[in-house]
Tab-separated table of C-alpha atoms and ligand atoms in Angstrom:
chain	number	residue	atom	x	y	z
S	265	UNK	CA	102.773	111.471	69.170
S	266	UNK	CA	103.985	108.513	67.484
S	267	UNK	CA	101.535	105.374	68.050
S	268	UNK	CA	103.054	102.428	69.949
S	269	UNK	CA	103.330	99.257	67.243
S	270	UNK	CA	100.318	96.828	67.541
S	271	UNK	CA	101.087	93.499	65.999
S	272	UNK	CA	98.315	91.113	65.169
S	273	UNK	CA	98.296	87.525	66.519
S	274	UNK	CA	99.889	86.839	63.029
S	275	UNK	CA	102.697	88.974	62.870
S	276	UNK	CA	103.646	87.815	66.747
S	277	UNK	CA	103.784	84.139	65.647
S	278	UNK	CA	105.572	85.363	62.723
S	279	UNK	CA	108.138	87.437	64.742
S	280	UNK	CA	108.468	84.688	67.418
S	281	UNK	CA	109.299	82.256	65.096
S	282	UNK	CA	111.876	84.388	62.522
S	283	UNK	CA	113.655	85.572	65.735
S	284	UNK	CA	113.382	89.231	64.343
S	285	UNK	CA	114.406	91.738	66.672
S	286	UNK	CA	112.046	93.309	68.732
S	287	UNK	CA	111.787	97.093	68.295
S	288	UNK	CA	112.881	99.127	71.227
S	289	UNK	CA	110.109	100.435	73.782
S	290	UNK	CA	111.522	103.645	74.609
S	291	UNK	CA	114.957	105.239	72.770
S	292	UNK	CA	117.744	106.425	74.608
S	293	UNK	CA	119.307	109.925	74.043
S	294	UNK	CA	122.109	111.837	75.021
S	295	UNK	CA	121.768	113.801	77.982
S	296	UNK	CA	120.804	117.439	77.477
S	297	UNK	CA	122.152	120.240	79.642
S	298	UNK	CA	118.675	121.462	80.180
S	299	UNK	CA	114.721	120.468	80.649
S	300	UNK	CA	111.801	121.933	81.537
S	301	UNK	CA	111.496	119.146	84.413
S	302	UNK	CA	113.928	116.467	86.150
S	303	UNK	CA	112.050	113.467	87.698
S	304	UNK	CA	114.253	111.853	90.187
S	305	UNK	CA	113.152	107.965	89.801
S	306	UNK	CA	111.957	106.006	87.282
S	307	UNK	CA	109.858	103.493	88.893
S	308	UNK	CA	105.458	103.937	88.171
S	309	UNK	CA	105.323	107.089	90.368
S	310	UNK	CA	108.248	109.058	88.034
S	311	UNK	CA	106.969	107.395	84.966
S	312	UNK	CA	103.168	108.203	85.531
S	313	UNK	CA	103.815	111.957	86.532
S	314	UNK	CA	106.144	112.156	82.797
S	315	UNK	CA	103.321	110.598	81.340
S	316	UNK	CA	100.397	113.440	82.617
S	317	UNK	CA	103.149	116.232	82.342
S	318	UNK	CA	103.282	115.545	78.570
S	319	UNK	CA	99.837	114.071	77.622
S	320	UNK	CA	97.276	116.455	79.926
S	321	UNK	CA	99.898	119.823	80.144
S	322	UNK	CA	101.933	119.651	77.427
S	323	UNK	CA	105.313	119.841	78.927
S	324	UNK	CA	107.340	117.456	76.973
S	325	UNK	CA	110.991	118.661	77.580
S	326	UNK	CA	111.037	116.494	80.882
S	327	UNK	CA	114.032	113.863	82.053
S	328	UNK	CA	113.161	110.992	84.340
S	329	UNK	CA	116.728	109.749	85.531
S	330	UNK	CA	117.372	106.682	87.735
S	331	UNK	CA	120.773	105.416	89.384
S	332	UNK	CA	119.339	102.119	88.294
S	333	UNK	CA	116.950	100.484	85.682
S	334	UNK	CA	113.422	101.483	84.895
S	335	UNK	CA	111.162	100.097	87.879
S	336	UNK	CA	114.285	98.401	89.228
S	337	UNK	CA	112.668	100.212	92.850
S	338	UNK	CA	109.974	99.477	94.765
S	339	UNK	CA	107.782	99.085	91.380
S	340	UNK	CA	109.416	95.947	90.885
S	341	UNK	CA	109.387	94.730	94.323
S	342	UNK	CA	106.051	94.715	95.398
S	343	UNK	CA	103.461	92.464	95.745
S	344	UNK	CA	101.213	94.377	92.668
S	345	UNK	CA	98.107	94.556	95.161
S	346	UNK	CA	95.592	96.678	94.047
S	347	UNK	CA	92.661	98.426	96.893
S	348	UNK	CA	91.194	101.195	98.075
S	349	UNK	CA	89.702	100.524	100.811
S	350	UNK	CA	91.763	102.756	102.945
S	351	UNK	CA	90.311	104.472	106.439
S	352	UNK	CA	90.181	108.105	106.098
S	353	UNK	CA	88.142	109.991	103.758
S	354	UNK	CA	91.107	111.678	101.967
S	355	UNK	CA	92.770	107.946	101.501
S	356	UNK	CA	90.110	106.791	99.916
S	357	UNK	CA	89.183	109.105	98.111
S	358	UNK	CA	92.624	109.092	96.626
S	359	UNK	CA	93.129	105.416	96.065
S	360	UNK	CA	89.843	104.903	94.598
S	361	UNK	CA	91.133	107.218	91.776
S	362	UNK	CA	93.957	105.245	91.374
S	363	UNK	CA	91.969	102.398	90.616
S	364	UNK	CA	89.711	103.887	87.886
S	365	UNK	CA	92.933	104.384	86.201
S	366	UNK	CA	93.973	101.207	86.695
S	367	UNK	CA	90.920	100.220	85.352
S	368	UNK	CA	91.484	101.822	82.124
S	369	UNK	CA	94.596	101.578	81.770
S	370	UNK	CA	95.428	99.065	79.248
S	371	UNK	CA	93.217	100.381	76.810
S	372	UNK	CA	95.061	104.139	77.856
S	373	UNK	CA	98.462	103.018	77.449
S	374	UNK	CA	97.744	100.408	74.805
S	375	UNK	CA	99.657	97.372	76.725
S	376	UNK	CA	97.535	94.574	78.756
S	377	UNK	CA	98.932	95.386	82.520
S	378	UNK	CA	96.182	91.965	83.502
S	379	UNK	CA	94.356	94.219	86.244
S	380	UNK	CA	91.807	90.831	87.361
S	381	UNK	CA	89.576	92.973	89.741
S	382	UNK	CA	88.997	89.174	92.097
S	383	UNK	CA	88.167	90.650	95.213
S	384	UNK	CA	89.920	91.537	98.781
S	385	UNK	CA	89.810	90.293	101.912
S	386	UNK	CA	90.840	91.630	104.703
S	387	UNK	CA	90.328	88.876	107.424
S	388	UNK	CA	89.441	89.539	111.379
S	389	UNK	CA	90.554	86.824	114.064
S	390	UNK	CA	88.938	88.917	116.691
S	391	UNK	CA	86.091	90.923	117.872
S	392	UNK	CA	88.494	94.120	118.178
S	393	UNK	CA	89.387	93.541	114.383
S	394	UNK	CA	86.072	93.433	113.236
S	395	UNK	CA	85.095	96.388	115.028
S	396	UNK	CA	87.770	98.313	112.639
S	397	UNK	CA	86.808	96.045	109.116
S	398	UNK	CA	83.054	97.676	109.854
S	399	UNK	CA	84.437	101.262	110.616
S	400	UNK	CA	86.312	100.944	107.177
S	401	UNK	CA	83.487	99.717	105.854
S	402	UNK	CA	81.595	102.129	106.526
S	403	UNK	CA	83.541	104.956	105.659
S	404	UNK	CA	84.235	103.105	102.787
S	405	UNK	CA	80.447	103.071	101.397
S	406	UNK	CA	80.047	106.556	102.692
S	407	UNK	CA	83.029	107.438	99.818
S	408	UNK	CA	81.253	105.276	97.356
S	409	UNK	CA	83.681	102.464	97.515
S	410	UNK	CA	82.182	99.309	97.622
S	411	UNK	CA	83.176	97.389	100.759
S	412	UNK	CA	81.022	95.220	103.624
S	413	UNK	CA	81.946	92.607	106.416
S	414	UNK	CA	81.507	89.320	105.962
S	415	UNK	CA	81.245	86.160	107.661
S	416	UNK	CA	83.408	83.544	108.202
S	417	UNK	CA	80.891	81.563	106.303
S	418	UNK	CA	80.913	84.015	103.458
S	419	UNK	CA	84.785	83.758	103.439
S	420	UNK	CA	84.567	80.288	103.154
S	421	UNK	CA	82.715	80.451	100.237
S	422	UNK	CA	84.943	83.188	98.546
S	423	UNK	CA	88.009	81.576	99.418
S	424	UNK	CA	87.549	77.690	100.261
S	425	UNK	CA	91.304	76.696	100.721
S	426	UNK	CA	90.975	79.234	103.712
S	427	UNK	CA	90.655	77.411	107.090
S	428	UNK	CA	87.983	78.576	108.948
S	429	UNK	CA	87.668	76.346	111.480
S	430	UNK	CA	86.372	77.419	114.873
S	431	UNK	CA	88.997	75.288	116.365
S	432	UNK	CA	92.555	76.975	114.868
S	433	UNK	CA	94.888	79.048	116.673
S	434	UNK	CA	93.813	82.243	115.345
S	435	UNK	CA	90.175	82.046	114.003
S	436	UNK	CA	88.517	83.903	111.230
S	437	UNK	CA	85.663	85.430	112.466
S	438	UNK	CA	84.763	87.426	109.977
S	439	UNK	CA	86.752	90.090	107.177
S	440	UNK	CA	86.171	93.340	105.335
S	441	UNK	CA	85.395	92.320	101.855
S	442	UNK	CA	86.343	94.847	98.972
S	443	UNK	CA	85.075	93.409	95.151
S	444	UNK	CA	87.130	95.757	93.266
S	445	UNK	CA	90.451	95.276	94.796
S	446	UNK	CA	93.076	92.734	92.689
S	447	UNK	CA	96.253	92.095	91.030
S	448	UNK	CA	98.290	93.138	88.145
S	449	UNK	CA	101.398	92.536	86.238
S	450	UNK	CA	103.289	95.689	87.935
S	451	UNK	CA	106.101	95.694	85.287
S	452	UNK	CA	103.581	95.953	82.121
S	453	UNK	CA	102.580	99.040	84.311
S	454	UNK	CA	106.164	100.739	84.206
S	455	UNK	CA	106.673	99.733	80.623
S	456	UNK	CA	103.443	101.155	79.730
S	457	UNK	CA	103.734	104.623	81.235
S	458	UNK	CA	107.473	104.433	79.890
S	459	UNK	CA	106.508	103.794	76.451
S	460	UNK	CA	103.904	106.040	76.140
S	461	UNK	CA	106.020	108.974	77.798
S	462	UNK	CA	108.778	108.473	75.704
S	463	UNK	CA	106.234	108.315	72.488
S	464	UNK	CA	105.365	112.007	73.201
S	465	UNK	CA	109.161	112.960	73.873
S	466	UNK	CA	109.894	112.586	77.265
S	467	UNK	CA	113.613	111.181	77.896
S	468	UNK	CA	114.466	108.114	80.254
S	469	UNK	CA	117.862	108.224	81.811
S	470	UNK	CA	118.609	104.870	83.328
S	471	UNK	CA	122.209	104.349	84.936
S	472	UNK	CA	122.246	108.208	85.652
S	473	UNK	CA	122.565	109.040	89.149
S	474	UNK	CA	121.607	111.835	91.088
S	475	UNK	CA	124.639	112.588	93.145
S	476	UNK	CA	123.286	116.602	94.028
S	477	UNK	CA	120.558	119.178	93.659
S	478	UNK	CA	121.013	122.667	92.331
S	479	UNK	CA	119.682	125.115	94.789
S	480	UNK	CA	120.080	128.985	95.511
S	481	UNK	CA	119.429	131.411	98.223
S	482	UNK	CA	118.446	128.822	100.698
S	483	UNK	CA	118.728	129.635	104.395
S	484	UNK	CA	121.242	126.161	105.276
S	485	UNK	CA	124.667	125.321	104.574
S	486	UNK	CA	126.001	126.349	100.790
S	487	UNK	CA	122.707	128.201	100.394
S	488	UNK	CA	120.242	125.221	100.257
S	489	UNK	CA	116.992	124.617	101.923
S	490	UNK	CA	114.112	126.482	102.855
S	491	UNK	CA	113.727	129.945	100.928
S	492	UNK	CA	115.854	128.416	98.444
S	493	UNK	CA	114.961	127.694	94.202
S	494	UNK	CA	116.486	124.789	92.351
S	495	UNK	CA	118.540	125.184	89.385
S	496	UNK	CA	119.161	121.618	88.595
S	497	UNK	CA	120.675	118.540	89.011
S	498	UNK	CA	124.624	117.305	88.931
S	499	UNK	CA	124.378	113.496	87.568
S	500	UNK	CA	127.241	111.063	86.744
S	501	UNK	CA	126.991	112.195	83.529
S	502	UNK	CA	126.934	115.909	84.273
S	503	UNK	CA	124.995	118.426	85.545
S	504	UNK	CA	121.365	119.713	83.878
S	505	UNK	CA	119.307	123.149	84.540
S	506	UNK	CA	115.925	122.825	85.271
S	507	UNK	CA	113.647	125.260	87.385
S	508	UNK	CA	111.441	122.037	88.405
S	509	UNK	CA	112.962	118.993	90.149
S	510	UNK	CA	110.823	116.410	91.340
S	511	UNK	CA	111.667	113.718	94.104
S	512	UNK	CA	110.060	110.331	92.882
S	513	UNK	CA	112.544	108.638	94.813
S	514	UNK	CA	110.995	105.673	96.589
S	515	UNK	CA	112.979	103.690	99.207
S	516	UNK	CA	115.920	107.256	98.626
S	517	UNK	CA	112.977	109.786	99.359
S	518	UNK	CA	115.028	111.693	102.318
S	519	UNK	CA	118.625	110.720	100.845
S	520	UNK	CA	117.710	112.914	97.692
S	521	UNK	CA	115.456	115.683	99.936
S	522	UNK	CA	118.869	116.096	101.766
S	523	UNK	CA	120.448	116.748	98.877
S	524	UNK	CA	118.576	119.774	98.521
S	525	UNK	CA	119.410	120.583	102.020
S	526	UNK	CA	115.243	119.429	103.046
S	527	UNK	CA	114.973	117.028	106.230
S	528	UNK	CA	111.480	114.719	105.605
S	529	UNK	CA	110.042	112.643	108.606
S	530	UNK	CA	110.834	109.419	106.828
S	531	UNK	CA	112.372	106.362	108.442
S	532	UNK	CA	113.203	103.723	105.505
S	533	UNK	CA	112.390	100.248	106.433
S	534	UNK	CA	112.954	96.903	104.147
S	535	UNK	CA	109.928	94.953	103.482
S	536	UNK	CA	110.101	91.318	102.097
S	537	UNK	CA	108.267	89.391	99.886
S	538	UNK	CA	108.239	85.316	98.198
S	539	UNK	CA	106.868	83.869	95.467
S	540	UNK	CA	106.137	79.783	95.301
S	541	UNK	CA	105.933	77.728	92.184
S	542	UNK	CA	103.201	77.739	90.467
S	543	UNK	CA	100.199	75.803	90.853
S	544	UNK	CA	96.756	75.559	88.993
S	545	UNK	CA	94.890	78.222	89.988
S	546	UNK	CA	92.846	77.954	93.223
S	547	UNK	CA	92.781	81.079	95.294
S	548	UNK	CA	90.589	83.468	93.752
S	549	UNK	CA	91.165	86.526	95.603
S	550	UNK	CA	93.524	88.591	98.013
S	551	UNK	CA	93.767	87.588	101.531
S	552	UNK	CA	95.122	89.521	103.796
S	553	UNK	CA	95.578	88.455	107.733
S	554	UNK	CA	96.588	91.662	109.955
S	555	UNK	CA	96.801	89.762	112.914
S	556	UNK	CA	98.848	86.909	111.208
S	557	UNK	CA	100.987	89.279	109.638
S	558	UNK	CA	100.604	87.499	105.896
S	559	UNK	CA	98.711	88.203	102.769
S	560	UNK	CA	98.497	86.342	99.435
S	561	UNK	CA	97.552	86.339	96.053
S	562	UNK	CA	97.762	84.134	93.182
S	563	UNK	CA	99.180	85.197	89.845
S	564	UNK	CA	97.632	84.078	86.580
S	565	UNK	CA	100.674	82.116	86.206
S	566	UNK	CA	99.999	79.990	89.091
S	567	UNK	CA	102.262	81.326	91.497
S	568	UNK	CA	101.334	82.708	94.723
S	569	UNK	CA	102.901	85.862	96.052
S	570	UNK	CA	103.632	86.545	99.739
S	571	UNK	CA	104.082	89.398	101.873
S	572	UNK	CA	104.241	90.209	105.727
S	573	UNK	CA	105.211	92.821	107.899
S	574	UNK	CA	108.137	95.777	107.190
S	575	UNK	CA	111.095	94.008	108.671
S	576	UNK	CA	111.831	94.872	112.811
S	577	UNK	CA	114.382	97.549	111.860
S	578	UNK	CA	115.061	100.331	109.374
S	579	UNK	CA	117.500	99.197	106.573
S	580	UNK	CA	118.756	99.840	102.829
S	581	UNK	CA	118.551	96.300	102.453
S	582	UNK	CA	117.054	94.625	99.239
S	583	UNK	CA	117.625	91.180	100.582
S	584	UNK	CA	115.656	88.926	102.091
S	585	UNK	CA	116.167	86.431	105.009
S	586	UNK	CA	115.919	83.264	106.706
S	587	UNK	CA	113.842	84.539	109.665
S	588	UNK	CA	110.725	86.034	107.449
S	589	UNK	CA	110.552	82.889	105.376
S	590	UNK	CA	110.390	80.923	108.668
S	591	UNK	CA	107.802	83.200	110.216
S	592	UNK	CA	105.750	83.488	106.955
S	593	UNK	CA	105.708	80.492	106.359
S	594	UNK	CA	104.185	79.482	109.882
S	595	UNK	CA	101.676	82.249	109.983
S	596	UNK	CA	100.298	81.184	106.384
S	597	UNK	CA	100.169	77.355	107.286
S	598	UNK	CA	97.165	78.356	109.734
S	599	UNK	CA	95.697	79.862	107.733
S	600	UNK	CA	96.132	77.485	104.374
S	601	UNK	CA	97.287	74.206	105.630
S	602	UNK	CA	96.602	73.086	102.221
S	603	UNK	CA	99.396	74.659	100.630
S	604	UNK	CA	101.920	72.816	103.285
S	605	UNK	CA	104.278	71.067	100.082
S	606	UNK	CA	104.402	74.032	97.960
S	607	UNK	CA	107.926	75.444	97.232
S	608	UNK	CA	108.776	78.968	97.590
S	609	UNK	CA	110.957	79.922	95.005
S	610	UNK	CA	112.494	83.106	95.422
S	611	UNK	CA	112.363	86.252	97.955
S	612	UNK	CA	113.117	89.775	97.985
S	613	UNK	CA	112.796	93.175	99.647
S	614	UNK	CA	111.982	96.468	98.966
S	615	UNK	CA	112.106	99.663	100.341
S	616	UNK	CA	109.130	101.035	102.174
S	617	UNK	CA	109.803	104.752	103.247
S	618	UNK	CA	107.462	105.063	106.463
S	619	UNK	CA	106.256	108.497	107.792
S	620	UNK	CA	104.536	108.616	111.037
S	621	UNK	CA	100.585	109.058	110.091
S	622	UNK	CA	101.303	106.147	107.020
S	623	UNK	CA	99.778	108.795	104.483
S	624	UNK	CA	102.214	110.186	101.559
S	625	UNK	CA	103.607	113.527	101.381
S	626	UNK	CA	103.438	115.152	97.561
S	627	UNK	CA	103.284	118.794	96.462
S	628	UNK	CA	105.385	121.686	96.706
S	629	UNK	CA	108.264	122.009	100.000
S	630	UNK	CA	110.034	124.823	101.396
S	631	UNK	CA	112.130	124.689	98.488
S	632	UNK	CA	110.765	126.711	95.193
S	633	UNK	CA	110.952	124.264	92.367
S	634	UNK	CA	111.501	121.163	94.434
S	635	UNK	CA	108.457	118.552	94.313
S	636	UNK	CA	108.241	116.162	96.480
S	637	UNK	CA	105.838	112.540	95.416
S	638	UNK	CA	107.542	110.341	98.778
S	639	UNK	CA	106.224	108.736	101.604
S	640	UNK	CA	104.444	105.756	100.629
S	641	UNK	CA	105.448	103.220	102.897
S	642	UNK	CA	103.598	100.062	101.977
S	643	UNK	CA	100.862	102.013	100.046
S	644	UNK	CA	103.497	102.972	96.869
S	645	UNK	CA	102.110	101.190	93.879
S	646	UNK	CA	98.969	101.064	94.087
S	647	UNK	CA	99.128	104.903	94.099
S	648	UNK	CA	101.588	105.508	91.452
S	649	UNK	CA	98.795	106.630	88.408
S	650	UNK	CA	96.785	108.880	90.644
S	651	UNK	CA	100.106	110.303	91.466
S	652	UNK	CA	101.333	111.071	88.336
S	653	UNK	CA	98.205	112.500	87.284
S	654	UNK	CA	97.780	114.574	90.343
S	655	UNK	CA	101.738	115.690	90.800
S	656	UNK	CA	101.668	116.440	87.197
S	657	UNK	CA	98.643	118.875	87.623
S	658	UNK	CA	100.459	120.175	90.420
S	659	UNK	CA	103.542	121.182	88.784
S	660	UNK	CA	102.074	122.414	85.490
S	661	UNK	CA	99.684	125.026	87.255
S	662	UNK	CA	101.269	125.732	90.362
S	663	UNK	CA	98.404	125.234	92.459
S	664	UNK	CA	97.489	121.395	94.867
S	665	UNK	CA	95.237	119.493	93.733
S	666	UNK	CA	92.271	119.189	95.790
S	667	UNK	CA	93.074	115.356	95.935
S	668	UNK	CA	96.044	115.598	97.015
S	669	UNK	CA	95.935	118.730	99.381
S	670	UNK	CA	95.911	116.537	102.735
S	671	UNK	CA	99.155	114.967	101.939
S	672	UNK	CA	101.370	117.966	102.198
S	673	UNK	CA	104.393	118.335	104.025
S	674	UNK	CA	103.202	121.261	106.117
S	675	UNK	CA	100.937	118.821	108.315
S	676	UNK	CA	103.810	117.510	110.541
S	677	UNK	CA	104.054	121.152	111.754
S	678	UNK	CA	100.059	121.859	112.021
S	679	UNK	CA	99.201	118.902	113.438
S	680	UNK	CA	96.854	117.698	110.178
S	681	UNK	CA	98.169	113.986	110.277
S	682	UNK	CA	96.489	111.478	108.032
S	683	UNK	CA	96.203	108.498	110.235
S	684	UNK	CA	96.008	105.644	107.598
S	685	UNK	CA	98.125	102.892	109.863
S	686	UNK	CA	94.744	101.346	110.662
S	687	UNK	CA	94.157	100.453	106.614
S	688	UNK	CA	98.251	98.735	106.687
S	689	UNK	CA	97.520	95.149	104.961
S	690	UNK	CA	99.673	93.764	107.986
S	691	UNK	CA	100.714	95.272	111.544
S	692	UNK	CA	103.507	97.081	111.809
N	294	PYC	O1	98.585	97.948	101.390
N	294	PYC	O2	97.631	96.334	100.292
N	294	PYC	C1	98.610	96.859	100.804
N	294	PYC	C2	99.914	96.186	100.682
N	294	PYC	C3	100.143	94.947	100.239
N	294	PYC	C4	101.502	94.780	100.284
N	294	PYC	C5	102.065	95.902	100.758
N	294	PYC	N1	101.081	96.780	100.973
């Protein structure tokens, strides 16, 4: 493997101020007319499952292809909150593996992705709510993953721009404190797992759709779907063999399963974000209202970051609109009248693909050689290393992964659901 560059704080200033060129993170290639695997998306889910393929398996002669830019998806859109204080056992189990990685992962990938581990909070404004922040709690602790209700006094404390008065519309009687959720810079998290994929040979495709999968001997139309084995992929730069295709797809999750003639119970629905100025840093951890639809965080920068709930309607719209700024910005006035003369200064959407328990679907389908990594509804990000890892170990041995056994597609037909609406940051 050839070792990332590291540049000392000398050679940066030197660079910065000579204007030399940057060298390039990853290296682009010509396409070849076969690999070993296709990844289908190229945002931290894709990247992170090329990244265990090659460095735990082995399996080096891998494409990731994207109709776009790398983490141009829902890795760029999101709101780069990190938990994993989920509700059921097998969500938190999962998530909380995410986070170790996340934990280690600048020294593992040799780039600072700024994981600040400040704290959660998931706030209750009634007695109903709080009931649910101690049953997560408590499965929480019983998983080992340090959670416990709080106060409103003890919110205070953590978080004094928080209104806590008695006396406001919705009061804050209390939340479900995790320490080791956070933040982190999601895009040093793509270019990480890029970089260090491409450094032991995988090749990134960007601009190279996905326009059909390769299958045989399927029981549908032209011989696709279930009972049938992928050959490959045809791109808009030509078709490729491979025996393993894997849908990474987020936000195009049951666009690309149709293409190899698989229907998923996914229903694709925008979600928007906003980001303010920035400010000197005064909010030191995540807040999260369920009832108020809103959560927050503030970036080392200074900015704060803003999310609420998936839009009313399902959409393959990135943009965002008048009607969530108005509501967001009335739902997080109760709760922060402080921040009343801050300016927003952009907004967004991205694409949450919803299934009906809220829990993922990865593994193996129908299909012999298709893998599907989809799902993820609001949950995508913070999932994307255990993902990888898992997926990877998945397609190199042919077996599931204990972790990761739950979340297969066969429990919409055995009635297995993994209800994990209950642990959404806001109501949908
Ligand atoms: O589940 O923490 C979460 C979350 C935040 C934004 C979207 N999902």
């Amino acid at each position: 493997m050839r070792r990332p560059a590291r540049y000392s704080a000398l050679g940066l200033l030197t660079r910065g101020l000579t204007g030399r060129k940057w060298p390039r993170l990853w290296s682009q290639h010509d396409l070849r007319r076969s690999y070993d695997v296709v990844i289908v998306g190229a945002g931290v889910h894709g990247l992170a499952c090329a990244y265990y393929l090659a460095k735990v398996h082995g399996i080096t002669n891998v494409a990731v292809l994207d109709k776009g830019w790398l983490g141009g998806g829902g890795s760029g859109r999101n709101t780069a909150i990190l938990r994993s204080n989920y509700l059921t056992p097998e969500g938190i189990r999962f998530y909380d593996r995410s986070l170790h990685l996340y934990r280690r992962m600048s020294a593992e990938l040799n780039l600072n992705v700024m994981f600040s581990q400040r704290g959660h909070l998931t706030l209750a404004h009634s007695d109903a709510a709080l009931r649910t922040m101690r049953w997560r709690a408590e499965v929480n602790v019983l998983q080992g993953v340090d959670s416990r209700v709080v106060d409103a006094a003890e919110v205070k404390t953590l978080v004094p721009s928080l209104d806590v008065s008695p006396h406001s519309a919705h009061p804050i009687l209390g939340a479900l404190y995790h320490p080791p959720g956070g933040i982190i810079r999601h895009d040093a998290v793509v270019w990480g797992y890029a970089r260090a994929a491409a450094a032991l040979g995988v090749q990134l495709h960007q601009e190279t759709e996905v326009s059909d999968i390769l299958v045989e001997g399927g029981d549908g139309p032209s011989g696709k779907g279930p009972g049938g084995r992928v050959t490959g992929v045809r791109t808009s730069r030509g078709d490729i063999s491979a025996r393993v295709v894997v849908n990474c797809a987020a936000g195009w999750a049951s666009t690309v399963a149709q293409l190899a003639g698989l229907t998923l119970p996914i229903t694709t629905i925008p979600l928007q974000a906003a980001v303010t100025e920035p400010v000197k840093v005064f909010l030191p951890a995540v807040v999260v209202s369920g009832s108020l639809h809103v959560y927050v965080s503030q970036t080392d920068r200074g900015e704060l970051v803003f999310g609420a709930a998936v839009d009313p309607v399902a959409a393959y719209s990135t943009r965002g609109s008048l009607e969530f700024v108005e509501g967001l910005a009335s739902n997080i006035l109760q709760l922060m009248p402080g921040i009343a003369r801050m300016r927003l200064l952009r907004q967004w959407a991205g694409l949450c693909d919803m299934t009906p328990d809220y829990s993922p679907i990865m593994g193996g389908t129908p299909v012999d050689g298709f893998f599907v990594d989809v799902g993820w509804g609001t949950y995508g990000f913070k999932a994307g290393p255990v993902s990888g890892e898992q997926m990877a170990a998945c397609i190199a041995t042919g077996r599931t992964p204990e972790l990761i056994r739950a979340f297969d597609l066969a429990r919409f037909t055995e009635d297995r659901l993994v209800g994990e609406k209950g642990a959404a940051a806001v109501g949908h």
